[in-house]
CSV table of C-alpha atoms in Angstrom, one decimal:
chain,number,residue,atom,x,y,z
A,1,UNK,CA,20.8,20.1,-8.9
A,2,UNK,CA,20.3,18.4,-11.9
A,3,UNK,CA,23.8,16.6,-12.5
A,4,UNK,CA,23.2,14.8,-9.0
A,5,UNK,CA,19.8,13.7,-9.3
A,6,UNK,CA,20.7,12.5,-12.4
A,7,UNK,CA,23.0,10.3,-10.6
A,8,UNK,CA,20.9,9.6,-8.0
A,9,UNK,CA,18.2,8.6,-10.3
A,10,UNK,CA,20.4,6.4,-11.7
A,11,UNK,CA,21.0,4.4,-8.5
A,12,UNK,CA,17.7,4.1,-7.3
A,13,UNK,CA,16.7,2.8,-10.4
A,14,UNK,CA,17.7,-1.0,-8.7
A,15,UNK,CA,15.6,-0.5,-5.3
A,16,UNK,CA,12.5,0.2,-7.9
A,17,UNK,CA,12.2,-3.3,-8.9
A,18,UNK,CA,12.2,-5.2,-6.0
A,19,UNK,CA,8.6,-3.3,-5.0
A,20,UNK,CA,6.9,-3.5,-8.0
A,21,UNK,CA,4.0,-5.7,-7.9
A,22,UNK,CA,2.6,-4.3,-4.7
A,23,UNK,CA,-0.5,-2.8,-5.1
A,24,UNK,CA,-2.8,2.1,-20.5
A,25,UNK,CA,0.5,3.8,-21.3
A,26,UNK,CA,1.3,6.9,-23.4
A,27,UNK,CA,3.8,9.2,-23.4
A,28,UNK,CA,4.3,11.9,-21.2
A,29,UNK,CA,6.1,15.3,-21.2
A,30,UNK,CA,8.3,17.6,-18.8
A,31,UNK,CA,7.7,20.1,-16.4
A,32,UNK,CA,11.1,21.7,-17.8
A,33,UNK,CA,10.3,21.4,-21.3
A,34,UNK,CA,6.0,22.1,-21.0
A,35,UNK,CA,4.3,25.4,-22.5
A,36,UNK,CA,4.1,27.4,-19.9
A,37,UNK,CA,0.1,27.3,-19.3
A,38,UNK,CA,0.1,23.5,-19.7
A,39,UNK,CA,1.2,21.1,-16.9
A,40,UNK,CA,2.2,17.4,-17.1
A,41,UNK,CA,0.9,15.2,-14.7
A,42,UNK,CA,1.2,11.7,-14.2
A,43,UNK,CA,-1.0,8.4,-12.4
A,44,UNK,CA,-1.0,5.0,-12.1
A,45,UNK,CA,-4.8,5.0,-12.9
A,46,UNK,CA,-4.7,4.0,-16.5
A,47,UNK,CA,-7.9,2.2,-15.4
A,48,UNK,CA,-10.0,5.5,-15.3
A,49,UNK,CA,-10.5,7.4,-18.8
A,50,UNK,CA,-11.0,10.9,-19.8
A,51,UNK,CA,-14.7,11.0,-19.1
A,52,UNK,CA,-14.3,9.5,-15.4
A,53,UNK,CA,-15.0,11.5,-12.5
A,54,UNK,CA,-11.1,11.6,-11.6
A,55,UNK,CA,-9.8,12.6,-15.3
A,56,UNK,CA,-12.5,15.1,-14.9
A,57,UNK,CA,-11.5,16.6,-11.6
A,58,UNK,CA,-7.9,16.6,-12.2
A,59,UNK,CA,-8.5,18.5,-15.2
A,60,UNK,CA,-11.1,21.1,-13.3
A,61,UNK,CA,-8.2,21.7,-10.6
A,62,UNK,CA,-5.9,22.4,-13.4
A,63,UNK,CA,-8.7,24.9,-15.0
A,64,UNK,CA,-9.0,26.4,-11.1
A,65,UNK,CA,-4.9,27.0,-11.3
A,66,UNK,CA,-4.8,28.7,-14.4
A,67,UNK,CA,-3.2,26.1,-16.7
A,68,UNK,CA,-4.1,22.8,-18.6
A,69,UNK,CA,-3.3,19.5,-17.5
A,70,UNK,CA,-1.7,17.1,-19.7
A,71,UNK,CA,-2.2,13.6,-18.1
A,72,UNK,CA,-1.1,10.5,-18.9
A,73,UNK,CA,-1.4,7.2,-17.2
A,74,UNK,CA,0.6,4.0,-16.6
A,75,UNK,CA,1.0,1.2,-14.4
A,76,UNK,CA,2.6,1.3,-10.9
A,77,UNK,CA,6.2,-0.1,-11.2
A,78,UNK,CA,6.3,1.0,-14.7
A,79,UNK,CA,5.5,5.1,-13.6
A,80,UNK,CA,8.3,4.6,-11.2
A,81,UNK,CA,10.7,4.0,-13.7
A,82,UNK,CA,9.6,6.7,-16.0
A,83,UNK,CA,10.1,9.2,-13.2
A,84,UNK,CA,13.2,8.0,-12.5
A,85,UNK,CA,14.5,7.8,-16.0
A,86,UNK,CA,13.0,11.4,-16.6
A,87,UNK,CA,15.0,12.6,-14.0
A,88,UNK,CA,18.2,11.8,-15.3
A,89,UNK,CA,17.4,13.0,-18.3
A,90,UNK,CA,16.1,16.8,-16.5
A,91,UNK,CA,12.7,16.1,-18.0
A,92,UNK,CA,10.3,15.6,-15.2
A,93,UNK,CA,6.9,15.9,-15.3
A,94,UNK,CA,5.1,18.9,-13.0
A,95,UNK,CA,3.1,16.6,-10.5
A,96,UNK,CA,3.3,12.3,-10.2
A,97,UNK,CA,1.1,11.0,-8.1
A,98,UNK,CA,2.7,8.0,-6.4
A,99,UNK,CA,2.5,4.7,-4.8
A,100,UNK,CA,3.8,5.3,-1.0
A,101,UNK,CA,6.3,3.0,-0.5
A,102,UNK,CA,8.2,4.4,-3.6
A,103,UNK,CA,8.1,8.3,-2.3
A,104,UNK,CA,11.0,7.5,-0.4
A,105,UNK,CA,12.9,5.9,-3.2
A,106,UNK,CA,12.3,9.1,-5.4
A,107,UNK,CA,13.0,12.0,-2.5
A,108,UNK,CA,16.3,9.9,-1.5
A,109,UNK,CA,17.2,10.3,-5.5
A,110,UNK,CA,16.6,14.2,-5.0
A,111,UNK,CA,13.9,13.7,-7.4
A,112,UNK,CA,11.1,15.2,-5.4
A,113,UNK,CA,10.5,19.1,-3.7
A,114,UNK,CA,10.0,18.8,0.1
A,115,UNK,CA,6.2,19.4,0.9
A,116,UNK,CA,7.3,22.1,3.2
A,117,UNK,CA,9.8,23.8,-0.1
A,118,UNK,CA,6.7,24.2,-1.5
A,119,UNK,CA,4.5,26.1,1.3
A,120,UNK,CA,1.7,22.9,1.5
A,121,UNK,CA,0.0,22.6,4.5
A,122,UNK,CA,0.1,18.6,5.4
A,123,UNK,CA,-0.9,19.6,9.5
A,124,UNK,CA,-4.5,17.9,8.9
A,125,UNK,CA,-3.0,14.1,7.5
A,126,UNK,CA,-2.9,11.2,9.9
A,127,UNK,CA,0.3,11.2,11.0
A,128,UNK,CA,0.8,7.6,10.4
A,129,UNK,CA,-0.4,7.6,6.5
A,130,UNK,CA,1.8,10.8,6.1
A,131,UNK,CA,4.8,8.7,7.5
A,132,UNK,CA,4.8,7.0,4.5
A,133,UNK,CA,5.9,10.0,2.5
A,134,UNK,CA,9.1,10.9,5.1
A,135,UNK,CA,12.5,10.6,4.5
A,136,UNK,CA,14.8,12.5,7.7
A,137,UNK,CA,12.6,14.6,8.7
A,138,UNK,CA,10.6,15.9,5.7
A,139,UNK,CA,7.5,15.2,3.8
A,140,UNK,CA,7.8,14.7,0.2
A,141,UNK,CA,3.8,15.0,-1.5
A,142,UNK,CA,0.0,14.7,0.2
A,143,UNK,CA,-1.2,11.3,0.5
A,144,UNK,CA,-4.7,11.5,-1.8
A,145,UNK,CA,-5.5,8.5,0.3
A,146,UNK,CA,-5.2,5.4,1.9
A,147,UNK,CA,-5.9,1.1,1.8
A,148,UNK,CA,-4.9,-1.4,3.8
A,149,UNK,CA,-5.7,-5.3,4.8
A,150,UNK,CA,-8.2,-6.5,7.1
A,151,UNK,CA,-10.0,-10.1,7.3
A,152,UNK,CA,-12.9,-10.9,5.1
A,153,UNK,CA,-15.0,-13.6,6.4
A,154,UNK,CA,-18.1,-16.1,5.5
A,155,UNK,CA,-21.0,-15.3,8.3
A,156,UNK,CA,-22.4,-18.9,7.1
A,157,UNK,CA,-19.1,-20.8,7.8
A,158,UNK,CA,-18.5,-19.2,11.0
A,159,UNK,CA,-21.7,-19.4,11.6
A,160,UNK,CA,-22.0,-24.0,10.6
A,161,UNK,CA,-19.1,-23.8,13.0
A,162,UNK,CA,-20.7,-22.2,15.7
A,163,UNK,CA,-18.2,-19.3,15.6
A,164,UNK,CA,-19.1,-15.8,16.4
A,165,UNK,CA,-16.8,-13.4,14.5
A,166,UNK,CA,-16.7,-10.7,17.2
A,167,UNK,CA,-15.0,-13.7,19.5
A,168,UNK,CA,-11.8,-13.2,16.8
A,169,UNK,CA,-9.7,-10.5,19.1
A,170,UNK,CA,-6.0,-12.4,18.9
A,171,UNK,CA,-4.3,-14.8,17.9
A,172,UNK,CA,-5.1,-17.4,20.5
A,173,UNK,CA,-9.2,-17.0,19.4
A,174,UNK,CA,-8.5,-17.1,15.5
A,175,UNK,CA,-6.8,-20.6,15.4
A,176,UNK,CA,-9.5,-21.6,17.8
A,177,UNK,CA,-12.0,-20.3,15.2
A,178,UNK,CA,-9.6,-21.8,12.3
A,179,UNK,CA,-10.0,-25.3,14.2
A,180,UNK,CA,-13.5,-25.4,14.9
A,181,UNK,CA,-14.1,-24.3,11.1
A,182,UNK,CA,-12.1,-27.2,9.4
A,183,UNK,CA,-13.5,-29.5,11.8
A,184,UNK,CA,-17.2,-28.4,10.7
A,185,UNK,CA,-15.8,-29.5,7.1
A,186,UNK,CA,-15.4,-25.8,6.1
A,187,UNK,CA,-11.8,-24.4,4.8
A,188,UNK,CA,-9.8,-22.2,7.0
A,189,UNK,CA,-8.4,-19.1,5.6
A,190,UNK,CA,-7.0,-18.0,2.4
A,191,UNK,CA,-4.1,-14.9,1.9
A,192,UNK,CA,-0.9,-14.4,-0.1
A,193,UNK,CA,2.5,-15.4,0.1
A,194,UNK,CA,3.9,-15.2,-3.1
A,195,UNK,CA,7.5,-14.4,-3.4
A,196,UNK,CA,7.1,-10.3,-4.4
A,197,UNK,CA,5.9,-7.4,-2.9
A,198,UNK,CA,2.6,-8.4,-2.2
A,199,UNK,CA,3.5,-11.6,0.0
A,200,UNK,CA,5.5,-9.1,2.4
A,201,UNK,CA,2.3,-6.7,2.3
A,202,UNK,CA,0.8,-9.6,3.7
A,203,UNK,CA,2.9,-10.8,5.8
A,204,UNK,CA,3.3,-7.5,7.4
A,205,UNK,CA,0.3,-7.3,10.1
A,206,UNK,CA,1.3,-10.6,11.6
A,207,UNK,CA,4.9,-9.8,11.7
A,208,UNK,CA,4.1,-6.2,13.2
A,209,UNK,CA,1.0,-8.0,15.2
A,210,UNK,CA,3.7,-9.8,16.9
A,211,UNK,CA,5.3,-6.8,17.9
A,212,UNK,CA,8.7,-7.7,15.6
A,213,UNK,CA,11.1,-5.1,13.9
A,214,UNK,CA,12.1,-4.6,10.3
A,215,UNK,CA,15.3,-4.1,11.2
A,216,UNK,CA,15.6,-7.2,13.3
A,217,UNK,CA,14.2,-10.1,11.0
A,218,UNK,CA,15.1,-13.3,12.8
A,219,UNK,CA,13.8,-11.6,16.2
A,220,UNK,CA,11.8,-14.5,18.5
A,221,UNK,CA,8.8,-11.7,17.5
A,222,UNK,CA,9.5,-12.7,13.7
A,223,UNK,CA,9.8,-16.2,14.4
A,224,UNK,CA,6.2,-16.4,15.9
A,225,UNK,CA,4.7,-14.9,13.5
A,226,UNK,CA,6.2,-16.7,10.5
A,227,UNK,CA,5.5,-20.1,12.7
A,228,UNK,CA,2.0,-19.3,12.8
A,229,UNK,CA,1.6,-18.8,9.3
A,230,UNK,CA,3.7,-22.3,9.1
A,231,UNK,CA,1.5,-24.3,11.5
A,232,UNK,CA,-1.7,-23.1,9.6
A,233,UNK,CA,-0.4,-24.9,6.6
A,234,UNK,CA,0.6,-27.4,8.5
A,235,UNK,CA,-2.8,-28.3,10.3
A,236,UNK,CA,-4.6,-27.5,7.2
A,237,UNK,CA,-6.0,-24.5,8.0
A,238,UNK,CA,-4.7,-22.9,5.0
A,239,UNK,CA,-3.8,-24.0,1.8
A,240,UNK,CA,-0.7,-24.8,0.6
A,241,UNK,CA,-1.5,-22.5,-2.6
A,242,UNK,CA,-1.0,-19.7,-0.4
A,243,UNK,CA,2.9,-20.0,-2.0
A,244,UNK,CA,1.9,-18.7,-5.1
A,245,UNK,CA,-1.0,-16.9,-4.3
A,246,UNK,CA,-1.6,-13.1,-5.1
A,247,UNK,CA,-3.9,-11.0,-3.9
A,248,UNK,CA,-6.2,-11.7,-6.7
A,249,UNK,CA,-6.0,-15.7,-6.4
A,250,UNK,CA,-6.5,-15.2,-2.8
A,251,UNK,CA,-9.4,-13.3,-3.2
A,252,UNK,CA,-11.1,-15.9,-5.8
A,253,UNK,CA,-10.7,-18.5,-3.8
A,254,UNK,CA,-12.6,-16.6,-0.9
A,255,UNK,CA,-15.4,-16.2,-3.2
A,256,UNK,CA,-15.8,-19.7,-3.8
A,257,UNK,CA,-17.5,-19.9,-0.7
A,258,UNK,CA,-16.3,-22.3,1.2
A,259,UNK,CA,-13.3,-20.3,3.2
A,260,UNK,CA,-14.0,-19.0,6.8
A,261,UNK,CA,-11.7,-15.9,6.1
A,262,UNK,CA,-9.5,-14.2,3.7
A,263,UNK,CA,-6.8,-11.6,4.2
A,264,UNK,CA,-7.9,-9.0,1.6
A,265,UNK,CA,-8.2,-4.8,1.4
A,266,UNK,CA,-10.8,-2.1,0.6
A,267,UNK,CA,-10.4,-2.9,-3.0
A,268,UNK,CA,-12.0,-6.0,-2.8
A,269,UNK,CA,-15.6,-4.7,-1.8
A,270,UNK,CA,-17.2,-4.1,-4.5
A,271,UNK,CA,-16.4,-7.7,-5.3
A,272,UNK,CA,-17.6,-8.8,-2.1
A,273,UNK,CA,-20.7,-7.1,-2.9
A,274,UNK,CA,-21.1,-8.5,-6.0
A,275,UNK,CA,-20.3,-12.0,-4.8
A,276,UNK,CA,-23.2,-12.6,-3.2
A,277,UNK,CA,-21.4,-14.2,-0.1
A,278,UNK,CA,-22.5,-13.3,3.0
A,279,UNK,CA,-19.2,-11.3,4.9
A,280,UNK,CA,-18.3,-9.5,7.2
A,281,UNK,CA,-14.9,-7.4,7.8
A,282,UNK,CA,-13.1,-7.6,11.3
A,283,UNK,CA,-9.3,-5.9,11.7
A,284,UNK,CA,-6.6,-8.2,11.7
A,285,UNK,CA,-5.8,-9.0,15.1
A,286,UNK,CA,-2.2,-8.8,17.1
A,287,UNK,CA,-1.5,-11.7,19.0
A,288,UNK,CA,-2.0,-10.1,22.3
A,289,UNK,CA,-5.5,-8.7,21.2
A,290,UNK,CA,-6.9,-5.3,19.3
A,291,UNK,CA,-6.2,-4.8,16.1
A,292,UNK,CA,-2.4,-5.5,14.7
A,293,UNK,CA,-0.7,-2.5,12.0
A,294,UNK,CA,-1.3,-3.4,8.3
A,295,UNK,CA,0.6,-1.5,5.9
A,296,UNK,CA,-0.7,0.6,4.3
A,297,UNK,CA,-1.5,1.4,0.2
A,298,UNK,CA,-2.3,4.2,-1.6
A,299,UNK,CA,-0.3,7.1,-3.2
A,300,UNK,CA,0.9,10.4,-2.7
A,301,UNK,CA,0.3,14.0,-4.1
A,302,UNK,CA,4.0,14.9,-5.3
A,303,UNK,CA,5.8,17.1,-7.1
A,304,UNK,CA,9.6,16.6,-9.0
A,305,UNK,CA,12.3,19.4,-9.0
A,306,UNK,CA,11.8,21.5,-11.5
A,307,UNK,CA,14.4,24.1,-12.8
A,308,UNK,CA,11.9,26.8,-13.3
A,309,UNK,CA,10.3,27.0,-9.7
A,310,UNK,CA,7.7,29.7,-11.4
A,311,UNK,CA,5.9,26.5,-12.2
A,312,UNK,CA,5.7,25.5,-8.7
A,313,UNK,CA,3.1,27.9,-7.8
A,314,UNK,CA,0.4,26.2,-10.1
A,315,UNK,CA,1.4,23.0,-8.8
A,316,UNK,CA,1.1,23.9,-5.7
A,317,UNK,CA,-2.8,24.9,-6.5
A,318,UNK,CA,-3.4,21.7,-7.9
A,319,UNK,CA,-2.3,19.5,-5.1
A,320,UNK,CA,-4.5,21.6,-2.9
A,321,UNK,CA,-7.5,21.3,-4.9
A,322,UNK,CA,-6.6,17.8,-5.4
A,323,UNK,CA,-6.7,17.1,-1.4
A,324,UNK,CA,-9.2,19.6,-0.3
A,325,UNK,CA,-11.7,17.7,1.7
A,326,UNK,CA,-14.8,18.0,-0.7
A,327,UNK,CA,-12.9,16.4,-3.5
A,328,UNK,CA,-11.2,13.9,-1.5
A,329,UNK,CA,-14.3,12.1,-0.3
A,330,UNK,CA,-15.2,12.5,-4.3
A,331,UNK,CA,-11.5,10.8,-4.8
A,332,UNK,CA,-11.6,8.3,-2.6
A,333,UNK,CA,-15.0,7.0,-3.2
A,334,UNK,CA,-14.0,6.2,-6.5
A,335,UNK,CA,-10.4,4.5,-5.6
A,336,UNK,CA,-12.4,2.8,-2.7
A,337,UNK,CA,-9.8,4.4,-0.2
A,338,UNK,CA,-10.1,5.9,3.3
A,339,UNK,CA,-9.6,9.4,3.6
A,340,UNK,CA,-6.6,10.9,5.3
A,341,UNK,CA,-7.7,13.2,7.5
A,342,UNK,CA,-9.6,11.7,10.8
A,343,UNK,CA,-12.7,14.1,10.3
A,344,UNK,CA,-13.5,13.1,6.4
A,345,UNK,CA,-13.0,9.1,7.8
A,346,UNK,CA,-15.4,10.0,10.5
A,347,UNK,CA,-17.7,11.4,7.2
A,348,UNK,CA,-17.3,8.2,5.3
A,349,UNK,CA,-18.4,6.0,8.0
A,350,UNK,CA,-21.2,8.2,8.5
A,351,UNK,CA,-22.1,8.4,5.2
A,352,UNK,CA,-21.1,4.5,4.9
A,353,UNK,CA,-21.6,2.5,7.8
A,354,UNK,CA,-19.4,-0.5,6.0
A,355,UNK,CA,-16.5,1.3,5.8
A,356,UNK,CA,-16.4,1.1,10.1
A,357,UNK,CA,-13.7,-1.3,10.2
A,358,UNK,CA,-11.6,-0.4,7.4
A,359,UNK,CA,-11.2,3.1,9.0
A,360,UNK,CA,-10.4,1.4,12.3
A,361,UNK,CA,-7.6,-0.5,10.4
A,362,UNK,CA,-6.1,2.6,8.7
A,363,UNK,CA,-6.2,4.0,11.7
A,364,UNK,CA,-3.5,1.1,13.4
A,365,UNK,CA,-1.8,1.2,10.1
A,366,UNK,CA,1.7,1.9,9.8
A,367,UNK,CA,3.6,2.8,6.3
A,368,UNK,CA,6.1,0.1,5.1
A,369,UNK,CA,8.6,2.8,4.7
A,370,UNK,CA,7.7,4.6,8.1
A,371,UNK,CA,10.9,5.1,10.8
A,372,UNK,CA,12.9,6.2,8.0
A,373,UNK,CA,13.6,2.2,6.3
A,374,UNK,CA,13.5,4.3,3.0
A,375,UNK,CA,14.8,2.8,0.4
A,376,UNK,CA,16.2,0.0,2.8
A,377,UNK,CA,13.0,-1.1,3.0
A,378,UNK,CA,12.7,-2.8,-0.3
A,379,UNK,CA,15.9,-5.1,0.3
A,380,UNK,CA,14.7,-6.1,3.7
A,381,UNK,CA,11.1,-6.7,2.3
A,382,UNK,CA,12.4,-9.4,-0.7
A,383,UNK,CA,15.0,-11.3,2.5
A,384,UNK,CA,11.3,-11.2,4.1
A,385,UNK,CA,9.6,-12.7,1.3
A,386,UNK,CA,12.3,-14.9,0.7
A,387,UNK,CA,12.1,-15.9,4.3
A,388,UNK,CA,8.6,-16.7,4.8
A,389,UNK,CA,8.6,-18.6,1.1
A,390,UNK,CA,11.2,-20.8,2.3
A,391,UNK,CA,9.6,-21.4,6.0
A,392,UNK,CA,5.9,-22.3,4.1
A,393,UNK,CA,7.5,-24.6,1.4
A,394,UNK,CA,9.4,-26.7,4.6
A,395,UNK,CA,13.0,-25.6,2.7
A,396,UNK,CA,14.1,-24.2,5.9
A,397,UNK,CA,12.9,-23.6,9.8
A,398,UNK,CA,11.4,-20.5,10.8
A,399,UNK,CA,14.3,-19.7,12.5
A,400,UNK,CA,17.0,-20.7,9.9
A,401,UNK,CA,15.8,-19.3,7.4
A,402,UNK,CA,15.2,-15.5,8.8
A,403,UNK,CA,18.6,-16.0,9.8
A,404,UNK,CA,19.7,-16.0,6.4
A,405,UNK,CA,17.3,-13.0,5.9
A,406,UNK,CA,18.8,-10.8,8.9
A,407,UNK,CA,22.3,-11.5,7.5
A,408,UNK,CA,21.7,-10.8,4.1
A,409,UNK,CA,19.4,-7.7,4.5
A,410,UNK,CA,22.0,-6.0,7.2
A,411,UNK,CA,24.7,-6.7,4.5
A,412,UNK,CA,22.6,-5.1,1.8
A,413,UNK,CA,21.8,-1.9,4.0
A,414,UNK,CA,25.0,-1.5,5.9
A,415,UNK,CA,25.8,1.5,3.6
C-alpha cells in the first residue's frame, strides 16, 4: 500500500499547483511514526492560535478520544504539498483537514481512507457539499463546512438609481440594473478574473448559471456566459481591473463605495459590517432566473492511510466530535461558514437572520470537483481561466479562445 501511494503521491504532486490560490508554518509529524497516545493533525488555519476557540476544541476532541493532539498549521496550497510529500515518504499525519477541491487530488493518490473504511456516518451532509469529497463512488473525509459566492450590493447606489435589489432575478434584470446604475453616475459591479484559481471560482456561477458543462468548454452555454462578462467590460459596467483582480482587490474596491455590486463570499462579512456601507446580499442569479450554482469552499474532515489501522479508531472519535452538530455551529461561526447539514443551516438563520441568503446559495451550490472531474478538474479550470483572461483582455473571441480551451483541456485529460 505504501510503495503505490508513494507513486501516486508523486504524480499528483503537478495537479496541486494549478489550484493553489483558491480560497504560520511548523513542522508536523506522522501518524506512522506518532507515540501512540499522541495524534498529528494538520489545518490550513494558521490564522487561529492556541488559545482560539478552534485550537481549543480540536484539542478537547482529542482529550474526549483518549489521546493528545499535536497540531500544526499552514497555508492551503502549501498543506497540500506536505501531505503529498509525506505520503511518499510513509509519514502521514493521523487527520488533515482539507480544502475540497484537493480531496480528490489526494484519495485519487491512495492517500486518503474511504469515509465508509472507517465506519463514519456522512448520511446527515448535503449531498451537494459532500460531492465535493467523491471520487467513484466513495467519500473520502466530513466536510466541517462550507462558503460560497453570492452578490454584495450598495442599497444607496441601487437605491440613486432607482433600482430595487429584489427586481435582480436573471440575467436580463442585472444588466438592466447595471445600466441604469452607470447611467445615475454610479460604478457597476466589481469581481475577479485573475488568471488562477480564484478567477475560475468566479467565473463558475455564470458559466454553470448558463447551464454550460465542464467537460464541454467552448459549448454556446460557455460562450454566453463568458460574452457577458465581456460585454460588461465593454459597456463599462465593470472595470477593466477585473483582469488582475483577486478576491481581495475586488472586495476593496466594493468598499470604496461607489460600486452597485460585488461578487464576494461569506468571508467578506465581517468586513461588510465593518465597512460601514450600506448592503445587502442577493444569490447570484442564472440567466433564466433563481439562483445559479457557485462553487463551493471550505474543507474536509479527512484522514491518510495509515499502516497501523489501531490508530484509526481514535481518529475516527475525533472527526465525529469534530462534526457533531453542537460544535459545528461553534466551528463554523468562527470560519464564517454554513453548516453542512440542512437542520444546523436552518439554526443559523434562526439564530442569524443575515446568513438567509448565503444558506440559500449553499444550498444551489455545486462542488468544483463534483460528477467525478477529480483531479481533471484542475487542468480544465487553468484552460478556463486562460480562456476567460484572453476573452476580457480582447486577445481572442469568446468563441476562439474556449476553443483553444476545449482542445487543450480534452488533450490534457484524455488519459
Amino acid at each position: 500500500m505504501r510503495s503505490r501511494t508513494s507513486r501516486s503521491a508523486s504524480a499528483a504532486l503537478a495537479a496541486v499547483g494549478l489550484l493553489a490560490g483558491a480560497t504560520a508554518c511548523s513542522g508536523g509529524g506522522s501518524g506512522d511514526g506518532a507515540d501512540g497516545d499522541r495524534y498529528v493533525f494538520w489545518d490550513p488555519y494558521p490564522q487561529f492560535d492556541d488559545d482560539s476557540d478552534w485550537v481549543q476544541l480540536v484539542e478537547r476532541c482529542g482529550e474526549e478520544a483518549g489521546v493528545t493532539v499535536d497540531r500544526s498549521a499552514f497555508d492551503t496550497s502549501d498543506l497540500t504539498n506536505r501531505a503529498l510529500l509525506a505520503a511518499q515518504q510513509g509519514d502521514t499525519p493521523d487527520i488533515i483537514v482539507l480544502d475540497n477541491p484537493v480531496v480528490s487530488t489526494l484519495a485519487e493518490a491512495g492517500v486518503l481512507t474511504p469515509a465508509g473504511d472507517l465506519g463514519l456516518d456522512v448520511s446527515g451532509i448535503s449531498e451537494n457539499l459532500l460531492a465535493a469529497g467523491q471520487l467513484e463512488g466513495e467519500t473520502y473525509g466530513v466536510p466541517i463546512g462550507a462558503n460560497t459566492l453570492a452578490l454584495y450590493y450598495n442599497a444607496e447606489v441601487l437605491a440613486a438609481a432607482g433600482v430595487d435589489p429584489a427586481s435582480v432575478t436573471d440575467w436580463e434584470s442585472l444588466n438592466a440594473a447595471l445600466e441604469a446604475v452607470t447611467a445615475a453616475g454610479g460604478k457597476g459591479i466589481t469581481f475577479s478574473a485573475i488568471g488562477t484559481e480564484e478567477g475560475s471560482f468566479q467565473f463558475l456561477p455564470w458559466f454553470w448559471g448558463a447551464d454550460a458543462d465542464l467537460r464541454e468548454l467552448n459549448s454556446p452555454e460557455a460562450v454566453a456566459a463568458v460574452s457577458q462578462w465581456k460585454d460588461w467590460l465593454d459597456a463599462g459596467w465593470a472595470p477593466n481591473s477585473v483582469i488582475n483582480n483577486t478576491q481581495t482587490t475586488s472586495w476593496q474596491e466594493f468598499e470604496t463605495g461607489e460600486y452597485a455590486f460585488a461578487v464576494n463570499g461569506t468571508w467578506q462579512l465581517a468586513n461588510a459590517d465593518a465597512s460601514g456601507i450600506d448592503y445587502g446580499v442577493i444569490p447570484i442569479p442564472a440567466a433564466s432566473g433563481g439562483a445559479a450554482a457557485a462553487p463551493t469552499g471550505g474543507e474536509f474532515v479527512t484522514a491518510p492511510v495509515q499502516s497501523d489501522t489501531g490508530r484509526y479508531e481514535a481518529t475516527v472519535a475525533i472527526t465525529e466530535c469534530l462534526t457533531s452538530g453542537e460544535n459545528l455551529l461553534t466551528t463554523d461561526t468562527t470560519l464564517s461558514y454554513v453548516a453542512p447539514t440542512e437542520a444546523l443551516q436552518d439554526q443559523q438563520v434562526a439564530e442569524n437572520e443575515a446568513l438567509a441568503p448565503w444558506v440559500e446559495a449553499v444550498r444551489s451550490a455545486r462542488g468544483r470537483t463534483s460528477d467525478d472531474l477529480g483531479t481533471d478538474y484542475p487542468v480544465i479550470s487553468e484552460q478556463l481561466w486562460t480562456a476567460v483572461g484572453n476573452v476580457l483582455s480582447g486577445a481572442q473571441s469568446p468563441q476562439d479562445a474556449l476553443d483553444t480551451a476545449q482542445e487543450a483541456a480534452a488533450a490534457d485529460t484524455a488519459d
